[in-house]
Tab-separated table of C-alpha atoms and ligand atoms in Angstrom:
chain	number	residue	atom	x	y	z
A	1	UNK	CA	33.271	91.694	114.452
A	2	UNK	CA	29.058	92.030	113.865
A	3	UNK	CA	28.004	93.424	110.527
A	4	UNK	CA	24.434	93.238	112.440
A	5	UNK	CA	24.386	94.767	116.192
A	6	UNK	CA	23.672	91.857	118.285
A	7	UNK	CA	20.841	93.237	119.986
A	8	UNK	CA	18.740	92.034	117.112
A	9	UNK	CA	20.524	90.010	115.342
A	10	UNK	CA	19.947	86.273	115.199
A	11	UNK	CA	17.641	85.710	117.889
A	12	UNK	CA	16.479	82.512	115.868
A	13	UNK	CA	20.125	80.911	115.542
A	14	UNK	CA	20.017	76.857	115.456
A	15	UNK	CA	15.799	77.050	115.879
A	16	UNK	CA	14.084	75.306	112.805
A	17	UNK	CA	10.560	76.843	111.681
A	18	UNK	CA	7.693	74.876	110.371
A	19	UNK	CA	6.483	77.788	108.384
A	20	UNK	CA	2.467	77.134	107.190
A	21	UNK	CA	0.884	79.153	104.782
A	22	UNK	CA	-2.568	78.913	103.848
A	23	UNK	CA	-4.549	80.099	101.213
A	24	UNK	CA	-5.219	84.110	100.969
A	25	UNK	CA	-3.833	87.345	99.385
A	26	UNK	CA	-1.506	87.666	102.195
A	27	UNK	CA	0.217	84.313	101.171
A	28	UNK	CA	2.756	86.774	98.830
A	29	UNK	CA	4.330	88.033	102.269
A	30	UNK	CA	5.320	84.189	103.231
A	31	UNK	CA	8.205	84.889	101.011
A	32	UNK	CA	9.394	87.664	102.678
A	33	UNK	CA	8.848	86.151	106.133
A	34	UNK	CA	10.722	83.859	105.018
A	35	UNK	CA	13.888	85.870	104.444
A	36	UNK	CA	13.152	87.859	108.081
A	37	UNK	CA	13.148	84.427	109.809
A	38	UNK	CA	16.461	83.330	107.572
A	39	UNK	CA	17.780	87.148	108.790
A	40	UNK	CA	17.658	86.227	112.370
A	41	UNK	CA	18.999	82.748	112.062
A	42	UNK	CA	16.253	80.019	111.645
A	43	UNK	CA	16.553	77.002	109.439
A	44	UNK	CA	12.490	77.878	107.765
A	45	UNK	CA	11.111	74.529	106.194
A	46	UNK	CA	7.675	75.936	104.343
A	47	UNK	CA	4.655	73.799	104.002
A	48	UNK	CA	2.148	75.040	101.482
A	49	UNK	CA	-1.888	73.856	101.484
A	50	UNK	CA	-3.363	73.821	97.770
A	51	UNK	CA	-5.131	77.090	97.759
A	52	UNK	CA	-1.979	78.602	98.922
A	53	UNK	CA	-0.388	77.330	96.023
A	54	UNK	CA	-2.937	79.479	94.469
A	55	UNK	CA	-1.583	82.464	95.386
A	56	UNK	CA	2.359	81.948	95.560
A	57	UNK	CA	4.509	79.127	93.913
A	58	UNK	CA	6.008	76.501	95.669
A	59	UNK	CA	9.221	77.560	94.031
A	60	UNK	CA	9.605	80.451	95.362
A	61	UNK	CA	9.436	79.681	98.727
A	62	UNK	CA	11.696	76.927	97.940
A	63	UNK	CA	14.256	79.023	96.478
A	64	UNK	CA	14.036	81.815	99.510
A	65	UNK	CA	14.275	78.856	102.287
A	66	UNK	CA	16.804	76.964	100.656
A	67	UNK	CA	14.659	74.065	101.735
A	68	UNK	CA	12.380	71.685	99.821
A	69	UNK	CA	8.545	72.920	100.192
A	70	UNK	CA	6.241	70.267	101.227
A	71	UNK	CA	2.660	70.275	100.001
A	72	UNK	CA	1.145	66.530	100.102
A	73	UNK	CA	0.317	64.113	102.642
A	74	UNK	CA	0.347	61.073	99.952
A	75	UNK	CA	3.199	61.819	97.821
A	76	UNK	CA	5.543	58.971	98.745
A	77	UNK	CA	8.746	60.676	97.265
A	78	UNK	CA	8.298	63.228	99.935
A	79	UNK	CA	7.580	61.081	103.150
A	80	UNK	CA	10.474	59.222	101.975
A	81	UNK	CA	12.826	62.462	102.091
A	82	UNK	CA	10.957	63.384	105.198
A	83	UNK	CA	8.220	61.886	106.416
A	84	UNK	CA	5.419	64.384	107.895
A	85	UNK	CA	5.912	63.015	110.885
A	86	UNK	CA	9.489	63.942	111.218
A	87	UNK	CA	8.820	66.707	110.029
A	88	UNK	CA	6.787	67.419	112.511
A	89	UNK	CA	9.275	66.785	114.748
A	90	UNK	CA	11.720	68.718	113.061
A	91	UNK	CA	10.284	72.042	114.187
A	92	UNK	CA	11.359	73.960	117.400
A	93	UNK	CA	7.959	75.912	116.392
A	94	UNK	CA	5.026	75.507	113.647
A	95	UNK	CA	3.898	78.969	112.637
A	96	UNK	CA	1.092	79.160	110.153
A	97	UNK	CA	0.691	82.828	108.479
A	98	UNK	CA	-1.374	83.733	106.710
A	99	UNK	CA	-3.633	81.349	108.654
A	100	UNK	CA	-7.099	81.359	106.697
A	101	UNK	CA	-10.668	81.239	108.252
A	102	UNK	CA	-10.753	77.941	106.887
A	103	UNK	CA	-7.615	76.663	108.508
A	104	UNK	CA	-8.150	78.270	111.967
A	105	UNK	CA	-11.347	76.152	111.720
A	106	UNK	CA	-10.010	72.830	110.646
A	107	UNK	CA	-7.136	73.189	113.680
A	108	UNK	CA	-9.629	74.361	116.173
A	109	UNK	CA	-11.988	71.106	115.262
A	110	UNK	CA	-8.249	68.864	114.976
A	111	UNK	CA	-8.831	68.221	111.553
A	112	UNK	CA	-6.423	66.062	109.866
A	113	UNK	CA	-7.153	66.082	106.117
A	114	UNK	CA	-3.767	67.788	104.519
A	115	UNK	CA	-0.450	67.962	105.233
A	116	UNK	CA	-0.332	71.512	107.180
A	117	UNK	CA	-3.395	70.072	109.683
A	118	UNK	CA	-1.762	66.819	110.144
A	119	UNK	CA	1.297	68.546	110.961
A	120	UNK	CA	-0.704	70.615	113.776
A	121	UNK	CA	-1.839	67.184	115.291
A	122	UNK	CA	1.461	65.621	115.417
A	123	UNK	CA	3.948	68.386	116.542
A	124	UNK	CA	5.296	68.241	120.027
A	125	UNK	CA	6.191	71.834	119.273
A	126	UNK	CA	4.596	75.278	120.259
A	127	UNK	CA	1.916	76.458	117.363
A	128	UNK	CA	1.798	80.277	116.718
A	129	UNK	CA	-0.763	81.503	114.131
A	130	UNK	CA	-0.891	85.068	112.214
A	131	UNK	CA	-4.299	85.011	110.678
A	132	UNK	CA	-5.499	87.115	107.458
A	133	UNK	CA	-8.550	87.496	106.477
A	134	UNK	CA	-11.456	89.817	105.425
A	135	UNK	CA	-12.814	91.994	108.734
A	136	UNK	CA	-16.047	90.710	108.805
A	137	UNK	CA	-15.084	87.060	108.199
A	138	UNK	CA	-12.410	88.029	111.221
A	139	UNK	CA	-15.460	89.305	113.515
A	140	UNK	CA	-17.845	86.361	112.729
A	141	UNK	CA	-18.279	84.371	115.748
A	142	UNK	CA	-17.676	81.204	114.429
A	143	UNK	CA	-14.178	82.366	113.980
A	144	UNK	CA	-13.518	83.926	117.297
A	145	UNK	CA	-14.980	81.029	119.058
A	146	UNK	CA	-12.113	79.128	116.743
A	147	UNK	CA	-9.714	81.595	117.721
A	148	UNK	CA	-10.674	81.183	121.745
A	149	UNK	CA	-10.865	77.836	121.287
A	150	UNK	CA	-6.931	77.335	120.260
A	151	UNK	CA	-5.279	80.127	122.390
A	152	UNK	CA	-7.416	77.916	125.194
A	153	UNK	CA	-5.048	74.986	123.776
A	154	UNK	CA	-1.995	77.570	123.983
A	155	UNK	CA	-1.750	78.405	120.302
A	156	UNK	CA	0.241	81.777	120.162
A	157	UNK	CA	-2.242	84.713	118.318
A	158	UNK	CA	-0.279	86.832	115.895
A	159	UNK	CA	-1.773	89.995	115.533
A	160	UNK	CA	-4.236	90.482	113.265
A	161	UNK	CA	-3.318	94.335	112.500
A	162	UNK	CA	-6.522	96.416	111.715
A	163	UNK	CA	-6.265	98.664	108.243
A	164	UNK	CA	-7.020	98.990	104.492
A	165	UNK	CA	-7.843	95.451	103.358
A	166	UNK	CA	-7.094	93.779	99.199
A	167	UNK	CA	-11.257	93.556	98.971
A	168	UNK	CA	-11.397	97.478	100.155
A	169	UNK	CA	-12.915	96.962	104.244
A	170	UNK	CA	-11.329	98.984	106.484
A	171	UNK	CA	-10.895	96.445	110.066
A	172	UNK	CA	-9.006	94.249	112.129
A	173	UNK	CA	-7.734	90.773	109.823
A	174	UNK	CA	-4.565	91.853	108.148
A	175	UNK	CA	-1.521	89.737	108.608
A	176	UNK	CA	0.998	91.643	110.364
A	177	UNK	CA	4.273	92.955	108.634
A	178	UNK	CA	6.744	89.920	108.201
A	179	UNK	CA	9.578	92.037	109.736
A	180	UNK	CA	6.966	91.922	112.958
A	181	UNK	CA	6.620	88.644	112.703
A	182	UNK	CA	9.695	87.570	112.698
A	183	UNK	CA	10.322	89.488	115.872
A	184	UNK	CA	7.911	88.066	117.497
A	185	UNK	CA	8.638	84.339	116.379
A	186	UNK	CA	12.442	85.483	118.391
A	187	UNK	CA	10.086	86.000	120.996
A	188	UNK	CA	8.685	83.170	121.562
A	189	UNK	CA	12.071	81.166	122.661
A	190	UNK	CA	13.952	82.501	125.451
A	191	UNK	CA	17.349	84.248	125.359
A	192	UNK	CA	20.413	82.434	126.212
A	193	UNK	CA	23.903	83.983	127.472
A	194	UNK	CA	25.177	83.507	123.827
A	195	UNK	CA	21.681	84.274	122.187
A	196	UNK	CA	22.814	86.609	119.044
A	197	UNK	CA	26.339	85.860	118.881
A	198	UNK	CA	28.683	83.986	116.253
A	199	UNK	CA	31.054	81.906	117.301
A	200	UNK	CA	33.957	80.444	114.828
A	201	UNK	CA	35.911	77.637	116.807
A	202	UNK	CA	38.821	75.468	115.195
A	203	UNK	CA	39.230	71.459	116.601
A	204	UNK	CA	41.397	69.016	116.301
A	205	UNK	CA	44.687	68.985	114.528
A	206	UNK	CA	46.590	69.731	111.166
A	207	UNK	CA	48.380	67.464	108.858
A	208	UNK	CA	51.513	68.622	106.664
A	209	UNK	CA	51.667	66.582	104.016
A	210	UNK	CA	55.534	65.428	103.812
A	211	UNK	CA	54.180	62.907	100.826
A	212	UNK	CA	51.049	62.134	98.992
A	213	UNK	CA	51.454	59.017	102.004
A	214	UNK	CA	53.158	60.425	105.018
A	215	UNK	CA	52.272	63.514	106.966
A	216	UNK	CA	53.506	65.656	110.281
A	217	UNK	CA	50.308	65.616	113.072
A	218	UNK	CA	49.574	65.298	116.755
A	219	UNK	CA	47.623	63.635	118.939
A	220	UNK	CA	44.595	66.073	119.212
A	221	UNK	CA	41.654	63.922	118.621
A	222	UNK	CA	38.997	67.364	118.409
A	223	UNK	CA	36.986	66.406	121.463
A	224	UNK	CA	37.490	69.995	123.671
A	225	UNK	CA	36.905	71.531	120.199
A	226	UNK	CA	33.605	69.863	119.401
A	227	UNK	CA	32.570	70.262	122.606
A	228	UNK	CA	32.870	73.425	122.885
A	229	UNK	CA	30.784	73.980	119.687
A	230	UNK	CA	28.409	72.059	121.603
A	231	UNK	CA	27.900	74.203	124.571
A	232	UNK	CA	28.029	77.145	122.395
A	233	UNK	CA	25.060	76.356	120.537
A	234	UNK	CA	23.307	75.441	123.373
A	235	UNK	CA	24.175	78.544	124.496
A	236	UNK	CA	22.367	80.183	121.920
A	237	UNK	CA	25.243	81.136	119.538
A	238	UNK	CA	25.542	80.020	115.869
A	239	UNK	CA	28.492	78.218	115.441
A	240	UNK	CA	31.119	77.279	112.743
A	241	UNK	CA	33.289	74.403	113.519
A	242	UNK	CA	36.676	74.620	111.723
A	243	UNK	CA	37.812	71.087	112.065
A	244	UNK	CA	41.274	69.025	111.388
A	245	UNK	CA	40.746	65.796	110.417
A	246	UNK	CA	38.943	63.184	113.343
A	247	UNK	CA	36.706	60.751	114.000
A	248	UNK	CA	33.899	62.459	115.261
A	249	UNK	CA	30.374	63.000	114.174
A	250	UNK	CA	29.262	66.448	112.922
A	251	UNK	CA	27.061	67.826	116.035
A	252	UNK	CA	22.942	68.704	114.750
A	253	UNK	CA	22.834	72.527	114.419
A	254	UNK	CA	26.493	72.904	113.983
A	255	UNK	CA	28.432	74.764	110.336
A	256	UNK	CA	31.028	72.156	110.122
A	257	UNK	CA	34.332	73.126	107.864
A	258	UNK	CA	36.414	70.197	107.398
A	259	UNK	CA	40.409	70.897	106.589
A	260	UNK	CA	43.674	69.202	106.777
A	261	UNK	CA	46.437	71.764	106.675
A	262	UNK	CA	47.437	74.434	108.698
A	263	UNK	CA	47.167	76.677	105.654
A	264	UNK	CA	43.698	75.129	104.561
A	265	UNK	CA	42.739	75.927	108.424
A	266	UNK	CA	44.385	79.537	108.186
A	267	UNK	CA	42.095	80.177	105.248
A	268	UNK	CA	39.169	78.990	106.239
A	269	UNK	CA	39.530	81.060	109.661
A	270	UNK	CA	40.610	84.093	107.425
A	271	UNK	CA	37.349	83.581	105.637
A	272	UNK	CA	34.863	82.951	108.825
A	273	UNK	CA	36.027	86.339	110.228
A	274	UNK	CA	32.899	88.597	108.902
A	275	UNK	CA	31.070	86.516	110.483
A	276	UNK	CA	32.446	86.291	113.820
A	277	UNK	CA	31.836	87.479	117.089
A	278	UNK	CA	33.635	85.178	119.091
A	279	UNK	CA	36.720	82.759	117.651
A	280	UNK	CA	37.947	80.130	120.116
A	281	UNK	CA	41.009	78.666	118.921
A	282	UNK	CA	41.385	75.009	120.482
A	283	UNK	CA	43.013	73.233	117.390
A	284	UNK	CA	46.552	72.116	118.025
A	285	UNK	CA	47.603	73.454	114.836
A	286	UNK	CA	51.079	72.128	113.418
A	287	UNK	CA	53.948	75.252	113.765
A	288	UNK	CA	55.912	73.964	110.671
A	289	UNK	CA	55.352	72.460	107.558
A	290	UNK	CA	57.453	70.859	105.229
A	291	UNK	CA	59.291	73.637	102.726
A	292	UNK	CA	58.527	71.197	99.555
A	293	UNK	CA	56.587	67.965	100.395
A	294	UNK	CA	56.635	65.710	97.301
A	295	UNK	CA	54.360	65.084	94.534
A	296	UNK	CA	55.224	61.212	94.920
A	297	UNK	CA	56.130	58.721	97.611
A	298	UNK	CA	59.423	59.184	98.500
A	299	UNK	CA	61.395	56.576	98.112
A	300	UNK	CA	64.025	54.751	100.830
A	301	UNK	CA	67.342	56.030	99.960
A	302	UNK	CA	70.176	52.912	99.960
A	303	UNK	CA	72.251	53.455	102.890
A	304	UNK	CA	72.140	57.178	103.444
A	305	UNK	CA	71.196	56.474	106.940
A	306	UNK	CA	68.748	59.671	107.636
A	307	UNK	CA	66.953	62.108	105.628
A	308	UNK	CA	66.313	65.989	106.368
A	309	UNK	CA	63.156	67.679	105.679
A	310	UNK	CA	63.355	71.430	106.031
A	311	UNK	CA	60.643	72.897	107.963
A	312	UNK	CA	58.982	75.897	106.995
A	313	UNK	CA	56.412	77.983	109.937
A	314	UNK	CA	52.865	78.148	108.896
A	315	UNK	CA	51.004	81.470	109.890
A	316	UNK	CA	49.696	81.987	113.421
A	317	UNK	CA	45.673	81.672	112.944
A	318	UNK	CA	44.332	83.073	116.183
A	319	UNK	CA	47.279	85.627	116.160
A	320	UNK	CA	46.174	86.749	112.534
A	321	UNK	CA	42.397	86.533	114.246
A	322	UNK	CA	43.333	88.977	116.919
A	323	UNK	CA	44.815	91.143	114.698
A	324	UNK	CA	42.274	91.643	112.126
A	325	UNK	CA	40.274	94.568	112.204
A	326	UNK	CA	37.667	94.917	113.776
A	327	UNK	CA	38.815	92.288	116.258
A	328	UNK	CA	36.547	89.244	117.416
A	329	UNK	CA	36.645	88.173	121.148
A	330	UNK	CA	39.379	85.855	120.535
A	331	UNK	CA	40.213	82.934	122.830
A	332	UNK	CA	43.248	80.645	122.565
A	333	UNK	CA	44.211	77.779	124.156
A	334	UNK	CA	47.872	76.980	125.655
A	335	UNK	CA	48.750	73.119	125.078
A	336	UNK	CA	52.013	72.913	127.805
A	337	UNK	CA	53.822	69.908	129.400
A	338	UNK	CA	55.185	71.857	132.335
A	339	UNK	CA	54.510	75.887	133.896
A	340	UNK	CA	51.127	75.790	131.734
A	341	UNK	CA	50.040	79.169	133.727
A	342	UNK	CA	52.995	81.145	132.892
A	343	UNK	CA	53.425	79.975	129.391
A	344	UNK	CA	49.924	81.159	128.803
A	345	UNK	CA	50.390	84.597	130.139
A	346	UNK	CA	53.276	85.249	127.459
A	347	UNK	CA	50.808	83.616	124.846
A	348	UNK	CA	48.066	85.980	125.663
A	349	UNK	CA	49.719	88.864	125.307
A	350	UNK	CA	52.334	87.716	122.046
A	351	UNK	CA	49.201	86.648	120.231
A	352	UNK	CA	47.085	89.626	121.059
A	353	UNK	CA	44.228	87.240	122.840
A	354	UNK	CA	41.584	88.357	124.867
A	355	UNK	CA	41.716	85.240	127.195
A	356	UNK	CA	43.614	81.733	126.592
A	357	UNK	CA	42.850	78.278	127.833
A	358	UNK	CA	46.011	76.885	130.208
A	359	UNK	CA	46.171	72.842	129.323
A	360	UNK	CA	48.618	70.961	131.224
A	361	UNK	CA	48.690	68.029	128.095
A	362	UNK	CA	51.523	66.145	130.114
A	363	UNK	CA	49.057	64.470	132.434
A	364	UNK	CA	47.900	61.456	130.743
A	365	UNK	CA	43.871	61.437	132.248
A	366	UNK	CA	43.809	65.026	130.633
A	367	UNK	CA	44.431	66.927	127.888
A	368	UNK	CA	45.064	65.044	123.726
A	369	UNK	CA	42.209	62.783	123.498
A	370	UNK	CA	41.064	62.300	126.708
A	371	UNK	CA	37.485	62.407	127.481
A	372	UNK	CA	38.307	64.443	130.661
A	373	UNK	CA	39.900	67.527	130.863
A	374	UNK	CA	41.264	70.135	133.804
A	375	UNK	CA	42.197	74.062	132.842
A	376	UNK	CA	43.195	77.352	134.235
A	377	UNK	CA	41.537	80.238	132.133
A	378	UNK	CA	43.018	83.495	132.488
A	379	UNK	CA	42.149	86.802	131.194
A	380	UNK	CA	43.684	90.483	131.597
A	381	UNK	CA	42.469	90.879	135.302
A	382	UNK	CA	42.011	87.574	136.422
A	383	UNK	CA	41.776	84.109	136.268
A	384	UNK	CA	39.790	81.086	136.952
A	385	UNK	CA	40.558	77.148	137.308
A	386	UNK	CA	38.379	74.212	136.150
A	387	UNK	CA	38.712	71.652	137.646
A	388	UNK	CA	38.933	68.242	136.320
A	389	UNK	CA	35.454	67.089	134.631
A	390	UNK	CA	34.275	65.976	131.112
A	391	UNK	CA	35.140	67.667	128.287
A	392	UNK	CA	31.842	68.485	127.940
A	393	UNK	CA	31.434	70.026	131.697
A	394	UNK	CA	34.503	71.992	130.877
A	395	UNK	CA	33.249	73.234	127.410
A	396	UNK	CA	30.407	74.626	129.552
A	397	UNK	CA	31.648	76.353	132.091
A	398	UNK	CA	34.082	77.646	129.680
A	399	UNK	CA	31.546	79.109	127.723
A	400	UNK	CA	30.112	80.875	130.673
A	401	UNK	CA	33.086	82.508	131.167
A	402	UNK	CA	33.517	83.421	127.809
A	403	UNK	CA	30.213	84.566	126.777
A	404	UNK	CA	30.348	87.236	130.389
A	405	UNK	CA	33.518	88.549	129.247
A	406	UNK	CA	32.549	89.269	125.781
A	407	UNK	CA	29.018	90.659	126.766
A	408	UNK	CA	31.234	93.326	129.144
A	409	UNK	CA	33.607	94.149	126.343
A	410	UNK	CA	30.506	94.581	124.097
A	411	UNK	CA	28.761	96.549	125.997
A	412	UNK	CA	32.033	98.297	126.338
A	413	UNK	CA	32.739	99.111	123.028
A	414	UNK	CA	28.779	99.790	122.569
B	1	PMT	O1	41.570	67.674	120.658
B	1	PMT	P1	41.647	67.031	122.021
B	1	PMT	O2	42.196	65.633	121.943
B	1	PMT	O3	40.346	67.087	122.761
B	1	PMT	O4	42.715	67.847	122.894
B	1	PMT	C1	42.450	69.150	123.265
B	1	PMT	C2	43.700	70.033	123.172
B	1	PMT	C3	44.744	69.537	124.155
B	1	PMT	C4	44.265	69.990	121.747
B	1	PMT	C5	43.238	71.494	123.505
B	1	PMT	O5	42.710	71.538	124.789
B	1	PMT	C6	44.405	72.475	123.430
B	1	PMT	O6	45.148	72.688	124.368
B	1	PMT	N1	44.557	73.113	122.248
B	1	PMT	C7	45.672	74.005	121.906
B	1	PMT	C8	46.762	73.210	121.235
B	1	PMT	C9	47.942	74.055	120.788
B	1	PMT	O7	48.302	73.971	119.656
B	1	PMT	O8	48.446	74.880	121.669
B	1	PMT	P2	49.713	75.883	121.414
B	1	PMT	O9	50.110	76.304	122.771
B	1	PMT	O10	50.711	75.244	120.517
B	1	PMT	O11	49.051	77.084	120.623
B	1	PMT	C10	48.530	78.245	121.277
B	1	PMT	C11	47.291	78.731	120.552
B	1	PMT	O12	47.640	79.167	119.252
B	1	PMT	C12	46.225	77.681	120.372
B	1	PMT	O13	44.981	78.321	120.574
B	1	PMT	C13	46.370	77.257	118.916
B	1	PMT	O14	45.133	76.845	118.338
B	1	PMT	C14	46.862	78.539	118.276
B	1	PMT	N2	47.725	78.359	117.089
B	1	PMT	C15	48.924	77.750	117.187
B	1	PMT	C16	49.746	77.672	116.076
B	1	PMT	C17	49.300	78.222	114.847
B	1	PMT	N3	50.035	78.146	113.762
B	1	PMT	N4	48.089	78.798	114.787
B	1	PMT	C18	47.298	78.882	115.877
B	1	PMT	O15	46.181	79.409	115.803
């Protein structure tokens, strides 16, 4: 279900950008950069040096990155949010553009004297700069011999592009188009089997509230869930976690959606669907609710002996998923205490799936809460076990097979 054809889109999903900009006429197309990085996934942090500032306001970029903007060494508020060396270490990449005359210089001679060339010193990262500047400043040899001197260090060159220039010259120092850029950033990291794709998984289990104190659950504790999201963003994908309610940390890089209810998790599936590629349905999600759970406690009733709640279904989610149109590559799992293989079968094919998840959950070193797991996955022309492993061994080998079938039915469908 892409609203973007993969081929292009998100080829910066879960990478954060240190994006410099430096003082020159070019500055203006940071913001749009900006937006092209944002287009293809990347978390874009901008760091501004005064004369940049000059040119473009800090607010701006702000506002386009969703992201503070940080432009001081020696503001203490700042290193306090984040200090410039975490920052530094926050980046996957630092890309400076425009990247002045003046700022080529001051990296090329490891200059440390504002927050952008401190930054520089201190990443662990890969550096990529698009310079901008007049032609003749460009062909000065001071400047190439800056130039030679970082790509000798293994600082990517961006362009420049040769044309019309603001002061009227006619030459090579033009920052190259941000849309450019941004393809080229993509560039820079390598493709993974789920590079481009989005991937919506639910985890864990539902709660139906029979009281504002007493609910219906299970014992799904969200582990296969989270680690799937896990292996799916290492895989490259960007990934929504639709998540019950568990004790587990939110994983770094990860859109986590926390719910309680069946309906609440219905929704917010219903809602993740334009932006999904792949859903992976591992939440053991409660069949039945109760028809009218109560406003207040409910109270012990003398010597009646039992009570009845009525029971009410709650919607299929991945069967909903499946049906929706266009369809995502939709994966299911089948929780079964005995003939897990043939119970799936019927699932994948009542549900509409387009491979499901066997889990044999009467074994007791497998399955609810475990940190192990074992499964058979089976598709519409085969099948394939896993055998018993961590969850998160299982969540990737799992992901291999899902990300192969889904790049065959893509290419497929075309
Ligand atoms: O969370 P853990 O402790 O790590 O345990 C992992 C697990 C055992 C929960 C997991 O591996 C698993 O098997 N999940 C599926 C649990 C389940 O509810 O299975 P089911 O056979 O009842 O449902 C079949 C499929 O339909 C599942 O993909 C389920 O998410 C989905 N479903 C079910 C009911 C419903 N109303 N909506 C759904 O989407």
């Amino acid at each position: 279900m892409q609203d973007t054809p993969l081929a292009t889109s998100l080829g910066l999903a879960n990478r954060r950008i240190v994006l410099g900009v430096t003082g020159g006429i070019a500055a203006y197309k940071s913001a749009e950069l900006i937006r092209r990085l944002k287009d293809l996934g990347a978390d874009v942090r901008a760091v501004m040096t005064p004369a940049a500032q000059e040119f473009i306001t800090p607010l701006t970029l702000q506002a386009l990155s969703g992201n503070p903007v940080h432009t001081t060494l020696l503001d203490t508020e700042a290193e306090a949010a984040m200090g410039h060396i975490e920052l530094a270490r926050w980046g996957d990449l630092i890309l400076v553009a425009p990247a002045s005359a003046d700022f080529l210089a001051r990296m090329a001679h490891g200059h440390g004297n504002d927050l952008l060339t401190t930054l520089c010193l201190a990443a662990r990262c890969p550096l990529a700069v698009a310079p901008a500047m007049n032609q003749a400043m460009w062909a000065c040899r001071s400047n190439q011999d800056n130039v030679a001197l970082l790509q000798e260090r293994g600082v990517t060159l961006f362009g420049p592009a040769a044309g019309e220039q603001a002061c009227g010259d006619v030459g090579p120092g033009r920052m190259l188009e941000p849309t450019e850029l941004a393809q080229l950033t993509a560039g820079l990291f390598p493709r993974q089997i789920l590079t481009g794709a989005r991937v919506t998984i639910t985890a864990g289990p539902t709660r139906e509230a029979i009281d504002p104190v007493r609910y219906i659950s299970n014992h799904s504790s969200g582990k296969m869930g989270f680690a799937l999201a896990e292996a799916a963003r290492d895989a490259g994908a960007q990934v929504t976690l639709i998540s019950g309610p568990v004790n587990l940390a939110t994983p770094d890089r990860i859109k986590r959606i926390d719910v309680v209810s069946a309906l609440d998790m219905y929704e917010a599936s219903m809602s993740a669907l334009k932006q999904t590629d792949i859903f992976i349905a591992t939440a053991a999600v409660a069949d039945f609710r109760v028809e009218n759970s109560q406003n207040q406690k409910i109270k012990k009733q003398d010597n009646s002996g039992s009570m009845t709640l009525t029971l009410v279904e709650n919607p299929d989610i991945v069967a909903s998923v499946a049906k929706h149109s266009p369809k995502p590559f939709t994966v299911g799992f089948a929780a079964e205490t005995q003939d897990a293989e043939n119970y799936a079968r019927q699932k994948i094919v009542r549900k509409g799936l387009d491979m499901i998840v066997a889990n044999d959950v009467s074994r007791q070193d497998i399955g609810f809460n475990s940190d192990q797991n074992a499964v058979t996955v089976i598709w519409k022309n085969g099948q394939q076990p896993i055998e018993l492993a961590s969850k998160a061994q299982i969540a990737r080998d799992l992901v291999t097979l899902i990300a192969k079938r889904f790049r065959e039915q893509d290419k497929k469908s075309g």
